Amino acid sequence: MVETPGELSVETPSELKYVDTHEWIREEGGGVISIGITDYAQDSLGDVVYVELPEVGDQLEAGDEAGAVESVKAASDIYAPVSGEVVAFNEALEDAPEIINEFPYGDGWFFKMKMTDPAELDKLLSAEEYISSTEDDD
Amino acid sequence: MLSRTPLYSAHLKMAARMVDFGGWEMPLHYGSQIAEHHSVRRQCAMFDVSHMTIIDIKGEGASSYLGYLLANDTNKLAASRQALYSVMLNEEGGVIDDLMAYIIDDGFRLVLNSATRARDLEWMRAKASAFDVLIEERADLAMIAIQGPEAVTKVQTIVAEETGLLLGQLPRFSAMVIGDHHYARTGYTGEDGLEIMLPAQDAQTLWWQLHDAGVSPAGLGARDTLRLEAGLNLYGHEMDEHTSPLEANLAWTIAWQPEDRDFIGRRAVTAVRKQGVASKLVGVLMTERGVLRAQQKIYCAETEVSGVLTSGSFSPTLGYSIGLARMPVIAGDAGEVEIRGKRKPVRLLAPRFVRNGKALFD
C-alpha cells in the first residue's frame, strides 16, 4: 500500500535536530544526546507494537542500524544519527510501545548516546530542513 | 487517478488515513487500527467494502455456467438462502480468485476481490461462450460490512421493524434480499455480522445512520488483522494462480460430488488430491517480542524443513504476533522464524486463532 498525501498535522519542534530517516536528536548536555522517532514517522507507521533497542555499551557509527520499530502495519529500522556509545535505552517502551504514538518527543524517546565527536551534530537537519525532506517523500 | 467509493467523502469527514489499495483510495484506519480491531471483537464496527467486485449472473444457463466456472457447487444454494464460498480455478488447478456466491431473485450474485477485477471479468466472459448467460458487473452497488457481536442489533435499530425481525432470524452464512438491499450474514472477521449491498446513492445515508446509532468506522488495517486472527485467506498471500486450493486449506470448498460435474480445474485438482500435497498452510504463533511478516522464513530443526510466512502481523486480541505460513506437510509443531537475522521460536498449529472474540487454542 502506498500512502496518498493527506492533511498532515504533525509536530516538528524547532529546538531539535533531525535526520532524513525520521529520527530526532535532543542535546542533553555533557556530550549526551537522546534519540527518538518523529511525529511524522509515528503517524505514518500507525499503532506501534514493538521496539528493538540497542544495548548500553554498544559502539555505533553514524548511520549504523541501532534498532527497529514495528507497527501493526510495517517495520522500520532505527539508525544512529551520530557516532558514539549507547549510555541508556528506554525500558518503558518494552511494555508500552504505544507511548511512541502518544509522546514521540517526550516519554517515547528510544536511547541515549555519548557522542564521539559533537561536531557531527552540525551535519544534522534543522526542523525546517527535515519538514522539506518529508515533503519530498510525498 | 484512483477509484473512489460512494463513501469517500464520509471517510475524509471521519479523518481517515487514506491509502492506495489496488487502485482504490481507501481508509487504512481512522486514528487507531488496534482500537478499531477491538471494536469489532467487543462491540461492532462498520467497513466500507464497496471496492469489492460485485457481478450478477443471469439467464437460463446461469446455474450450469457456475457449475462449470466454480470449484464449489452453486446447486447447493438452490434450496436455501445460504451463502457459498468458492474458488475459481484455472485449468492447472491454481486459484484465479476466491469469492462469495449468493442467490438473488433472477440469478446469482458473486462478490470477488477488487485487485483481481479485470482478470476475473475477462476470464468469466471467456468461459461463458457456451452458456446462455448475462454477466453483469454491478458497479452501481455499494457494500457496507457491519461486523461484531452487536452488529445485527445495531442494524435492527435503523431499519424498518419488519426488516429488523427478518435480520434477527437470518441464520449465519445466509442472505436475503429486501427491496434493493441485499443483506448477507457473512463477513471476513470471524465475528457475527452483516454485509449489506445497496444502491450507491443510498450508501451515505446508511453509513451516517449507523454512525448515529453508535457504530464506529474501521479501516482496511483492522480488516486485515481480524481476518488473520480468524485464519481466513487473503488472495495474493495465501493463494494465487499457482497455488492449489488443497495447499491453502481450501479442500472443503471443492464440491467433488456429483462426480460428473465438470468444473474448470477439476482434472488438475483431482490429480493433486490423489498424489497428496507437498505443503500445507499452518498457523504460526510467536509469543517472543517482535512481529511476524509475510516472506519471513520458518525453520524446523527436528524435521529439517523450512517454509515461508504468507501473512503476518500483530494480533491485537492475543497481544502478540501471529501469521500464516506455507510449510512442508512433515513440518511438525515447532520451529524458528528468522527476523532481521535473529532466530526466534514459534509454534505451528491449525490456522485459526480467534473466533467470536475468543482464542481457539491452548
Short mmCIF file of C-alpha atoms in Angstrom, two decimals:
data_model
loop_
_atom_site.label_atom_id
_atom_site.label_comp_id
_atom_site.label_asym_id
_atom_site.label_seq_id
_atom_site.Cartn_x
_atom_site.Cartn_y
_atom_site.Cartn_z
CA MET A 1 0.00 0.00 0.00
CA VAL A 2 1.23 3.46 -0.83
CA GLU A 3 0.29 6.44 1.28
CA THR A 4 -1.58 9.16 -0.50
CA PRO A 5 -0.78 12.69 0.66
CA GLY A 6 -3.35 13.73 3.20
CA GLU A 7 -3.67 16.61 5.57
CA LEU A 8 -0.74 16.40 7.92
CA SER A 9 -0.98 17.98 11.31
CA VAL A 10 2.23 16.58 12.74
CA GLU A 11 4.60 18.47 15.01
CA THR A 12 8.28 19.08 14.35
CA PRO A 13 9.76 21.03 17.32
CA SER A 14 12.28 23.62 16.19
CA GLU A 15 14.70 23.07 19.13
CA LEU A 16 15.52 19.52 17.95
CA LYS A 17 17.84 18.19 15.23
CA TYR A 18 16.72 15.57 12.71
CA VAL A 19 17.89 13.05 10.15
CA ASP A 20 16.01 12.18 6.98
CA THR A 21 15.50 8.59 8.26
CA HIS A 22 12.98 10.17 10.69
CA GLU A 23 14.93 10.18 13.96
CA TRP A 24 15.03 13.30 16.15
CA ILE A 25 18.03 14.27 18.32
CA ARG A 26 17.97 16.29 21.53
CA GLU A 27 21.12 17.58 23.24
CA GLU A 28 21.04 16.64 26.92
CA GLY A 29 24.35 18.34 27.87
CA GLY A 30 27.72 16.78 28.61
CA GLY A 31 28.01 15.41 25.09
CA VAL A 32 24.95 13.19 25.54
CA ILE A 33 22.04 13.14 23.10
CA SER A 34 18.69 11.40 23.23
CA ILE A 35 17.13 9.91 20.12
CA GLY A 36 13.58 9.04 19.13
CA ILE A 37 11.37 8.97 16.05
CA THR A 38 9.46 11.96 14.75
CA ASP A 39 5.75 12.63 14.97
CA TYR A 40 5.65 12.29 11.19
CA ALA A 41 7.24 8.83 11.47
CA GLN A 42 4.90 7.55 14.20
CA ASP A 43 1.91 8.94 12.30
CA SER A 44 2.95 7.11 9.14
CA LEU A 45 3.64 3.86 11.00
CA GLY A 46 0.37 3.83 12.92
CA ASP A 47 -0.03 1.79 16.14
CA VAL A 48 3.46 0.83 17.33
CA VAL A 49 3.53 -2.65 18.88
CA TYR A 50 7.22 -3.45 19.30
CA VAL A 51 10.63 -1.77 19.52
CA GLU A 52 14.08 -3.26 19.37
CA LEU A 53 16.65 -1.04 21.11
CA PRO A 54 20.44 -1.06 21.30
CA GLU A 55 22.18 -2.14 24.49
CA VAL A 56 24.13 0.08 26.87
CA GLY A 57 27.78 -0.02 25.84
CA ASP A 58 27.09 -0.57 22.12
CA GLN A 59 29.52 1.43 19.98
CA LEU A 60 27.77 2.85 16.95
CA GLU A 61 28.96 4.75 13.90
CA ALA A 62 26.73 7.41 12.34
CA GLY A 63 24.28 5.59 10.04
CA ASP A 64 24.60 2.21 11.82
CA GLU A 65 21.45 0.24 12.45
CA ALA A 66 20.61 0.79 16.12
CA GLY A 67 17.27 -0.96 16.41
CA ALA A 68 13.85 -1.22 14.87
CA VAL A 69 10.31 -0.09 15.43
CA GLU A 70 7.34 -2.15 14.32
CA SER A 71 3.74 -1.09 13.97
CA VAL A 72 0.83 -3.36 13.10
CA LYS A 73 1.40 -2.25 9.54
CA ALA A 74 5.17 -2.19 9.00
CA ALA A 75 8.71 -2.49 10.34
CA SER A 76 11.19 0.35 10.20
CA ASP A 77 14.89 0.41 11.11
CA ILE A 78 16.33 2.96 13.54
CA TYR A 79 19.76 4.42 12.75
CA ALA A 80 22.40 6.06 14.90
CA PRO A 81 22.38 9.74 13.84
CA VAL A 82 25.98 10.30 15.01
CA SER A 83 28.88 8.14 16.24
CA GLY A 84 29.23 7.25 19.90
CA GLU A 85 28.41 4.88 22.74
CA VAL A 86 24.92 3.92 23.89
CA VAL A 87 24.53 5.04 27.51
CA ALA A 88 20.82 4.36 28.11
CA PHE A 89 17.69 2.95 26.49
CA ASN A 90 14.04 3.49 27.31
CA GLU A 91 12.90 0.34 29.12
CA ALA A 92 9.32 1.62 29.38
CA LEU A 93 8.89 1.07 25.64
CA GLU A 94 9.20 -2.70 26.03
CA ASP A 95 5.86 -2.98 27.82
CA ALA A 96 4.17 0.12 26.45
CA PRO A 97 5.40 0.82 22.92
CA GLU A 98 2.22 2.83 22.28
CA ILE A 99 3.90 5.69 24.22
CA ILE A 100 5.73 6.37 20.94
CA ASN A 101 2.43 7.20 19.24
CA GLU A 102 1.30 9.45 22.07
CA PHE A 103 4.52 11.25 23.03
CA PRO A 104 7.06 10.83 20.24
CA TYR A 105 9.26 13.69 21.53
CA GLY A 106 8.85 13.06 25.27
CA ASP A 107 8.34 9.74 27.02
CA GLY A 108 8.67 7.99 23.69
CA TRP A 109 12.47 8.52 23.43
CA PHE A 110 14.41 5.41 22.30
CA PHE A 111 18.01 5.62 23.56
CA LYS A 112 20.81 7.96 24.58
CA MET A 113 24.32 8.21 23.21
CA LYS A 114 27.58 9.80 24.37
CA MET A 115 28.92 11.41 21.21
CA THR A 116 32.43 10.69 19.93
CA ASP A 117 32.57 13.98 18.07
CA PRO A 118 29.96 16.64 18.94
CA ALA A 119 30.85 18.43 15.68
CA GLU A 120 28.83 15.72 13.90
CA LEU A 121 25.70 17.47 15.20
CA ASP A 122 26.30 20.23 12.66
CA LYS A 123 25.62 17.78 9.84
CA LEU A 124 22.09 17.04 11.09
CA LEU A 125 18.94 18.65 9.74
CA SER A 126 17.04 21.53 11.28
CA ALA A 127 13.29 21.19 11.76
CA GLU A 128 12.72 23.18 8.59
CA GLU A 129 15.10 21.05 6.56
CA TYR A 130 13.50 17.87 7.92
CA ILE A 131 9.99 19.06 7.05
CA SER A 132 11.02 19.75 3.48
CA SER A 133 12.61 16.26 3.29
CA THR A 134 9.27 14.71 4.30
CA GLU A 135 7.51 16.78 1.66
CA ASP A 136 9.83 15.20 -0.90
CA ASP A 137 8.62 11.78 0.36
CA ASP A 138 5.09 12.63 -0.72
CA MET B 1 -6.43 8.65 -10.80
CA LEU B 2 -7.52 6.34 -8.03
CA SER B 3 -11.06 4.95 -7.87
CA ARG B 4 -13.22 6.19 -5.04
CA THR B 5 -16.21 4.56 -3.39
CA PRO B 6 -19.50 6.40 -2.78
CA LEU B 7 -18.35 6.78 0.84
CA TYR B 8 -15.12 8.61 0.02
CA SER B 9 -16.27 11.96 1.41
CA ALA B 10 -17.51 10.25 4.59
CA HIS B 11 -14.03 8.81 5.16
CA LEU B 12 -12.46 12.25 4.82
CA LYS B 13 -15.01 13.72 7.23
CA MET B 14 -14.10 10.96 9.69
CA ALA B 15 -10.38 11.87 9.36
CA ALA B 16 -9.39 8.55 7.80
CA ARG B 17 -5.84 7.92 6.70
CA MET B 18 -6.41 7.07 3.05
CA VAL B 19 -4.17 4.69 1.10
CA ASP B 20 -3.89 3.38 -2.42
CA PHE B 21 -5.29 -0.13 -2.15
CA GLY B 22 -5.01 -1.80 -5.52
CA GLY B 23 -6.06 1.35 -7.35
CA TRP B 24 -8.74 2.35 -4.84
CA GLU B 25 -8.37 5.22 -2.43
CA MET B 26 -9.48 3.50 0.77
CA PRO B 27 -9.36 4.14 4.54
CA LEU B 28 -6.47 2.35 6.28
CA HIS B 29 -7.66 3.50 9.70
CA TYR B 30 -9.46 6.40 11.33
CA GLY B 31 -6.92 7.00 14.11
CA SER B 32 -6.05 3.64 15.63
CA GLN B 33 -6.11 0.35 13.79
CA ILE B 34 -5.88 -1.55 17.09
CA ALA B 35 -8.84 0.30 18.64
CA GLU B 36 -10.90 -0.47 15.51
CA HIS B 37 -9.93 -4.13 15.75
CA HIS B 38 -11.07 -4.29 19.38
CA SER B 39 -14.38 -2.59 18.48
CA VAL B 40 -15.19 -5.45 16.11
CA ARG B 41 -14.26 -8.15 18.65
CA ARG B 42 -16.08 -6.47 21.55
CA GLN B 43 -18.98 -4.42 20.10
CA CYS B 44 -19.08 -3.83 16.36
CA ALA B 45 -17.75 -1.54 13.64
CA MET B 46 -18.51 -0.78 10.01
CA PHE B 47 -16.29 -1.16 6.96
CA ASP B 48 -16.67 0.35 3.53
CA VAL B 49 -16.06 -2.61 1.22
CA SER B 50 -17.55 -1.01 -1.87
CA HIS B 51 -14.29 -1.62 -3.72
CA MET B 52 -15.16 -5.33 -3.91
CA THR B 53 -16.30 -6.52 -7.34
CA ILE B 54 -19.98 -7.45 -7.48
CA ILE B 55 -21.12 -9.43 -10.50
CA ASP B 56 -24.63 -10.75 -11.20
CA ILE B 57 -25.03 -13.86 -13.34
CA LYS B 58 -28.41 -14.16 -15.04
CA GLY B 59 -30.06 -16.13 -17.82
CA GLU B 60 -31.25 -19.69 -18.47
CA GLY B 61 -27.73 -21.05 -18.33
CA ALA B 62 -26.62 -19.28 -15.14
CA SER B 63 -26.69 -22.38 -12.99
CA SER B 64 -24.85 -24.65 -15.43
CA TYR B 65 -22.34 -21.87 -16.17
CA LEU B 66 -21.44 -21.50 -12.48
CA GLY B 67 -21.30 -25.29 -12.22
CA TYR B 68 -18.52 -25.11 -14.80
CA LEU B 69 -16.84 -21.92 -13.54
CA LEU B 70 -16.58 -22.63 -9.79
CA ALA B 71 -14.99 -25.41 -7.74
CA ASN B 72 -17.79 -25.27 -5.19
CA ASP B 73 -21.29 -26.17 -6.38
CA THR B 74 -23.86 -23.39 -6.52
CA ASN B 75 -26.56 -26.06 -6.79
CA LYS B 76 -26.13 -26.31 -3.04
CA LEU B 77 -27.69 -22.85 -2.94
CA ALA B 78 -30.81 -23.72 -4.87
CA ALA B 79 -32.92 -24.78 -1.92
CA SER B 80 -31.67 -22.25 0.57
CA ARG B 81 -30.67 -18.68 1.12
CA GLN B 82 -27.20 -19.80 2.14
CA ALA B 83 -24.09 -18.03 1.01
CA LEU B 84 -21.42 -20.12 -0.67
CA TYR B 85 -17.68 -19.57 -0.52
CA SER B 86 -15.83 -20.83 -3.58
CA VAL B 87 -12.63 -20.60 -5.52
CA MET B 88 -12.46 -20.07 -9.26
CA LEU B 89 -9.70 -22.26 -10.66
CA ASN B 90 -7.67 -22.20 -13.84
CA GLU B 91 -7.09 -25.36 -15.91
CA GLU B 92 -3.91 -26.06 -13.91
CA GLY B 93 -5.89 -26.06 -10.67
CA GLY B 94 -4.49 -22.75 -9.44
CA VAL B 95 -6.71 -20.14 -7.80
CA ILE B 96 -7.77 -17.26 -10.07
CA ASP B 97 -9.80 -15.74 -7.26
CA ASP B 98 -11.90 -16.58 -4.24
CA LEU B 99 -15.45 -15.32 -3.96
CA MET B 100 -18.82 -15.43 -2.26
CA ALA B 101 -21.87 -16.58 -4.20
CA TYR B 102 -25.47 -15.76 -3.34
CA ILE B 103 -28.85 -16.46 -4.87
CA ILE B 104 -30.76 -13.40 -5.96
CA ASP B 105 -34.25 -13.16 -7.44
CA ASP B 106 -33.31 -13.76 -11.05
CA GLY B 107 -29.93 -15.46 -10.82
CA PHE B 108 -26.77 -15.43 -8.78
CA ARG B 109 -24.57 -12.74 -7.29
CA LEU B 110 -20.81 -13.14 -6.93
CA VAL B 111 -18.60 -10.93 -4.77
CA LEU B 112 -14.95 -11.07 -5.83
CA ASN B 113 -11.73 -9.30 -4.91
CA SER B 114 -11.09 -5.82 -6.22
CA ALA B 115 -7.41 -6.27 -7.13
CA THR B 116 -8.29 -9.14 -9.50
CA ARG B 117 -11.34 -7.46 -11.05
CA ALA B 118 -10.15 -7.05 -14.66
CA ARG B 119 -8.66 -10.53 -14.86
CA ASP B 120 -11.76 -12.11 -13.25
CA LEU B 121 -14.14 -10.42 -15.69
CA GLU B 122 -12.00 -11.36 -18.67
CA TRP B 123 -11.85 -14.99 -17.51
CA MET B 124 -15.55 -15.18 -16.74
CA ARG B 125 -16.52 -13.72 -20.12
CA ALA B 126 -14.11 -16.00 -21.97
CA LYS B 127 -15.62 -19.06 -20.29
CA ALA B 128 -19.24 -18.02 -20.90
CA SER B 129 -19.43 -18.51 -24.65
CA ALA B 130 -21.09 -21.94 -24.47
CA PHE B 131 -23.74 -20.78 -21.99
CA ASP B 132 -26.86 -18.66 -22.22
CA VAL B 133 -25.82 -16.17 -19.54
CA LEU B 134 -25.62 -12.49 -18.89
CA ILE B 135 -22.61 -11.33 -16.87
CA GLU B 136 -23.44 -8.00 -15.35
CA GLU B 137 -20.97 -6.04 -13.24
CA ARG B 138 -22.79 -4.10 -10.53
CA ALA B 139 -20.62 -1.02 -10.16
CA ASP B 140 -23.86 0.76 -9.22
CA LEU B 141 -23.86 -1.02 -5.85
CA ALA B 142 -22.04 -0.08 -2.67
CA MET B 143 -21.25 -2.52 0.13
CA ILE B 144 -21.02 -1.89 3.86
CA ALA B 145 -19.93 -4.61 6.30
CA ILE B 146 -21.05 -4.26 9.92
CA GLN B 147 -19.13 -6.77 11.99
CA GLY B 148 -19.06 -7.73 15.66
CA PRO B 149 -21.25 -9.27 18.36
CA GLU B 150 -23.54 -6.19 18.40
CA ALA B 151 -23.69 -5.77 14.60
CA VAL B 152 -27.15 -7.23 13.99
CA THR B 153 -28.82 -5.48 16.93
CA LYS B 154 -27.30 -2.14 15.86
CA VAL B 155 -28.59 -2.56 12.30
CA GLN B 156 -32.02 -3.53 13.68
CA THR B 157 -32.28 -0.11 15.32
CA ILE B 158 -32.11 1.72 11.99
CA VAL B 159 -34.09 -0.46 9.55
CA ALA B 160 -37.85 -0.94 9.27
CA GLU B 161 -39.27 -3.12 12.04
CA GLU B 162 -40.22 -5.90 9.62
CA THR B 163 -36.71 -5.95 8.13
CA GLY B 164 -35.21 -5.97 11.61
CA LEU B 165 -37.23 -9.05 12.56
CA LEU B 166 -36.13 -10.87 9.43
CA LEU B 167 -32.50 -9.93 10.05
CA GLY B 168 -32.74 -11.32 13.57
CA GLN B 169 -33.92 -14.63 12.14
CA LEU B 170 -31.37 -14.74 9.34
CA PRO B 171 -29.01 -17.68 10.07
CA ARG B 172 -25.25 -17.17 9.98
CA PHE B 173 -23.87 -17.53 6.45
CA SER B 174 -27.27 -16.84 4.86
CA ALA B 175 -28.60 -13.94 2.86
CA MET B 176 -31.85 -12.26 1.82
CA VAL B 177 -32.97 -9.50 -0.50
CA ILE B 178 -35.40 -6.83 0.67
CA GLY B 179 -36.25 -4.28 -1.98
CA ASP B 180 -32.96 -3.12 -3.46
CA HIS B 181 -30.96 -4.05 -0.35
CA HIS B 182 -29.13 -7.37 -0.19
CA TYR B 183 -28.39 -8.47 3.40
CA ALA B 184 -25.87 -11.26 3.96
CA ARG B 185 -25.00 -12.57 7.43
CA THR B 186 -21.41 -13.04 6.37
CA GLY B 187 -18.08 -11.31 6.83
CA TYR B 188 -14.32 -11.51 6.90
CA THR B 189 -13.59 -11.04 10.59
CA GLY B 190 -14.51 -14.23 12.46
CA GLU B 191 -17.42 -12.41 14.13
CA ASP B 192 -21.15 -12.31 13.59
CA GLY B 193 -22.24 -9.51 11.30
CA LEU B 194 -23.85 -8.35 8.11
CA GLU B 195 -22.65 -7.36 4.70
CA ILE B 196 -25.15 -5.06 3.04
CA MET B 197 -25.12 -4.43 -0.70
CA LEU B 198 -27.22 -1.45 -1.70
CA PRO B 199 -27.57 1.23 -4.39
CA ALA B 200 -24.52 3.51 -4.31
CA GLN B 201 -26.68 6.61 -3.83
CA ASP B 202 -28.06 5.15 -0.55
CA ALA B 203 -24.66 4.30 0.93
CA GLN B 204 -24.04 7.64 2.65
CA THR B 205 -27.45 7.58 4.32
CA LEU B 206 -26.89 4.09 5.73
CA TRP B 207 -23.31 4.93 6.80
CA TRP B 208 -24.37 8.02 8.77
CA GLN B 209 -27.40 6.26 10.25
CA LEU B 210 -25.07 3.58 11.54
CA HIS B 211 -22.74 6.28 12.83
CA ASP B 212 -25.63 7.96 14.67
CA ALA B 213 -26.56 4.57 16.13
CA GLY B 214 -23.09 4.41 17.68
CA VAL B 215 -21.31 2.22 15.15
CA SER B 216 -17.72 3.36 14.66
CA PRO B 217 -15.85 3.02 11.37
CA ALA B 218 -12.97 0.58 10.84
CA GLY B 219 -10.43 0.57 8.05
CA LEU B 220 -8.62 -1.96 5.93
CA GLY B 221 -5.86 -2.26 8.54
CA ALA B 222 -8.23 -3.73 11.13
CA ARG B 223 -9.89 -5.81 8.42
CA ASP B 224 -6.53 -7.49 7.79
CA THR B 225 -5.69 -8.26 11.44
CA LEU B 226 -9.24 -9.52 12.01
CA ARG B 227 -9.16 -11.89 9.05
CA LEU B 228 -5.70 -13.09 10.08
CA GLU B 229 -6.86 -13.88 13.63
CA ALA B 230 -9.82 -15.73 12.11
CA GLY B 231 -7.43 -17.72 9.89
CA LEU B 232 -9.06 -16.52 6.67
CA ASN B 233 -7.02 -16.47 3.49
CA LEU B 234 -6.20 -13.29 1.60
CA TYR B 235 -5.93 -13.61 -2.14
CA GLY B 236 -2.38 -12.92 -3.34
CA HIS B 237 -0.96 -14.01 0.04
CA GLU B 238 -2.24 -17.45 0.96
CA MET B 239 -3.21 -18.33 -2.60
CA ASP B 240 -2.75 -17.26 -6.18
CA GLU B 241 -2.98 -18.73 -9.67
CA HIS B 242 -0.03 -21.03 -8.91
CA THR B 243 -1.40 -22.36 -5.61
CA SER B 244 -3.63 -25.41 -5.33
CA PRO B 245 -6.61 -24.87 -3.04
CA LEU B 246 -5.57 -28.19 -1.45
CA GLU B 247 -2.40 -26.47 -0.22
CA ALA B 248 -4.30 -23.41 1.02
CA ASN B 249 -6.72 -25.07 3.48
CA LEU B 250 -9.50 -24.87 0.92
CA ALA B 251 -10.17 -28.55 0.23
CA TRP B 252 -13.52 -28.06 1.98
CA THR B 253 -14.61 -25.59 -0.70
CA ILE B 254 -14.32 -28.11 -3.52
CA ALA B 255 -17.54 -29.97 -4.31
CA TRP B 256 -16.32 -33.37 -5.55
CA GLN B 257 -19.91 -34.62 -5.85
CA PRO B 258 -21.60 -35.05 -8.23
CA GLU B 259 -18.68 -36.70 -9.97
CA ASP B 260 -19.90 -35.79 -13.43
CA ARG B 261 -19.83 -32.02 -12.76
CA ASP B 262 -17.01 -30.89 -14.98
CA PHE B 263 -15.70 -27.68 -13.43
CA ILE B 264 -12.60 -25.85 -14.66
CA GLY B 265 -9.51 -27.20 -12.91
CA ARG B 266 -11.21 -30.41 -11.77
CA ARG B 267 -8.76 -32.68 -13.53
CA ALA B 268 -5.71 -30.88 -12.12
CA VAL B 269 -7.02 -30.64 -8.58
CA THR B 270 -8.11 -34.29 -8.63
CA ALA B 271 -4.57 -35.28 -9.61
CA VAL B 272 -3.14 -33.31 -6.68
CA ARG B 273 -5.66 -34.93 -4.38
CA LYS B 274 -4.65 -38.43 -5.49
CA GLN B 275 -0.96 -37.69 -5.34
CA GLY B 276 -1.15 -35.93 -1.98
CA VAL B 277 0.01 -32.40 -1.28
CA ALA B 278 3.62 -31.47 -0.53
CA SER B 279 2.85 -28.40 1.54
CA LYS B 280 0.14 -27.09 3.80
CA LEU B 281 -0.91 -23.79 5.26
CA VAL B 282 -0.34 -23.58 9.01
CA GLY B 283 -0.88 -21.01 11.71
CA VAL B 284 2.18 -19.51 13.38
CA LEU B 285 2.31 -18.10 16.92
CA MET B 286 5.20 -16.12 18.29
CA THR B 287 4.98 -15.13 21.95
CA GLU B 288 8.51 -13.67 21.83
CA ARG B 289 8.75 -9.96 21.19
CA GLY B 290 8.68 -8.97 17.52
CA VAL B 291 6.28 -9.12 14.62
CA LEU B 292 5.89 -11.86 12.03
CA ARG B 293 5.68 -10.59 8.44
CA ALA B 294 4.96 -12.16 5.07
CA GLN B 295 8.11 -13.55 3.38
CA GLN B 296 9.98 -14.31 6.61
CA LYS B 297 11.34 -17.86 6.72
CA ILE B 298 10.40 -20.57 9.20
CA TYR B 299 12.87 -23.36 10.02
CA CYS B 300 12.02 -26.66 11.68
CA ALA B 301 15.15 -28.20 13.20
CA GLU B 302 13.58 -31.55 14.07
CA THR B 303 12.19 -32.30 10.61
CA GLU B 304 14.91 -30.34 8.77
CA VAL B 305 12.46 -28.43 6.58
CA SER B 306 11.68 -24.79 6.06
CA GLY B 307 8.79 -22.72 4.81
CA VAL B 308 7.71 -19.15 4.40
CA LEU B 309 5.17 -16.85 6.00
CA THR B 310 2.38 -15.84 3.62
CA SER B 311 0.91 -13.31 6.09
CA GLY B 312 2.00 -12.00 9.45
CA SER B 313 1.04 -9.25 11.81
CA PHE B 314 0.41 -8.35 15.41
CA SER B 315 -2.73 -9.87 16.92
CA PRO B 316 -4.46 -7.17 18.97
CA THR B 317 -6.71 -9.77 20.65
CA LEU B 318 -3.85 -12.06 21.73
CA GLY B 319 -1.26 -9.35 22.35
CA TYR B 320 1.49 -11.00 20.33
CA SER B 321 2.30 -11.84 16.76
CA ILE B 322 0.56 -14.40 14.53
CA GLY B 323 0.91 -15.45 10.93
CA LEU B 324 0.12 -18.00 8.28
CA ALA B 325 2.90 -20.00 6.65
CA ARG B 326 3.22 -22.47 3.83
CA MET B 327 5.18 -25.40 5.22
CA PRO B 328 6.06 -28.91 4.03
CA VAL B 329 3.40 -31.32 5.37
CA ILE B 330 6.01 -33.01 7.60
CA ALA B 331 6.98 -29.77 9.34
CA GLY B 332 5.80 -30.61 12.86
CA ASP B 333 4.55 -28.20 15.51
CA ALA B 334 7.63 -26.19 16.44
CA GLY B 335 10.04 -24.03 14.51
CA GLU B 336 12.04 -20.86 14.42
CA VAL B 337 11.39 -17.69 12.47
CA GLU B 338 14.18 -15.52 11.20
CA ILE B 339 13.61 -11.80 11.81
CA ARG B 340 16.38 -9.33 10.94
CA GLY B 341 18.98 -12.09 11.12
CA LYS B 342 17.85 -13.45 14.51
CA ARG B 343 16.00 -16.71 15.11
CA LYS B 344 13.03 -16.79 17.46
CA PRO B 345 10.93 -19.81 18.48
CA VAL B 346 7.43 -20.16 17.03
CA ARG B 347 4.59 -22.62 17.43
CA LEU B 348 2.93 -24.15 14.37
CA LEU B 349 -0.73 -25.05 14.69
CA ALA B 350 -4.08 -25.13 12.92
CA PRO B 351 -4.54 -21.77 11.21
CA ARG B 352 -7.38 -20.38 13.31
CA PHE B 353 -6.55 -18.10 16.20
CA VAL B 354 -9.65 -16.18 17.28
CA ARG B 355 -13.36 -16.63 16.65
CA ASN B 356 -16.20 -14.76 18.31
CA GLY B 357 -13.78 -12.84 20.49
CA LYS B 358 -12.05 -15.92 21.96
CA ALA B 359 -8.71 -17.66 21.45
CA LEU B 360 -9.12 -21.05 19.78
CA PHE B 361 -6.06 -22.85 21.15
CA ASP B 362 -4.49 -23.78 24.49
#
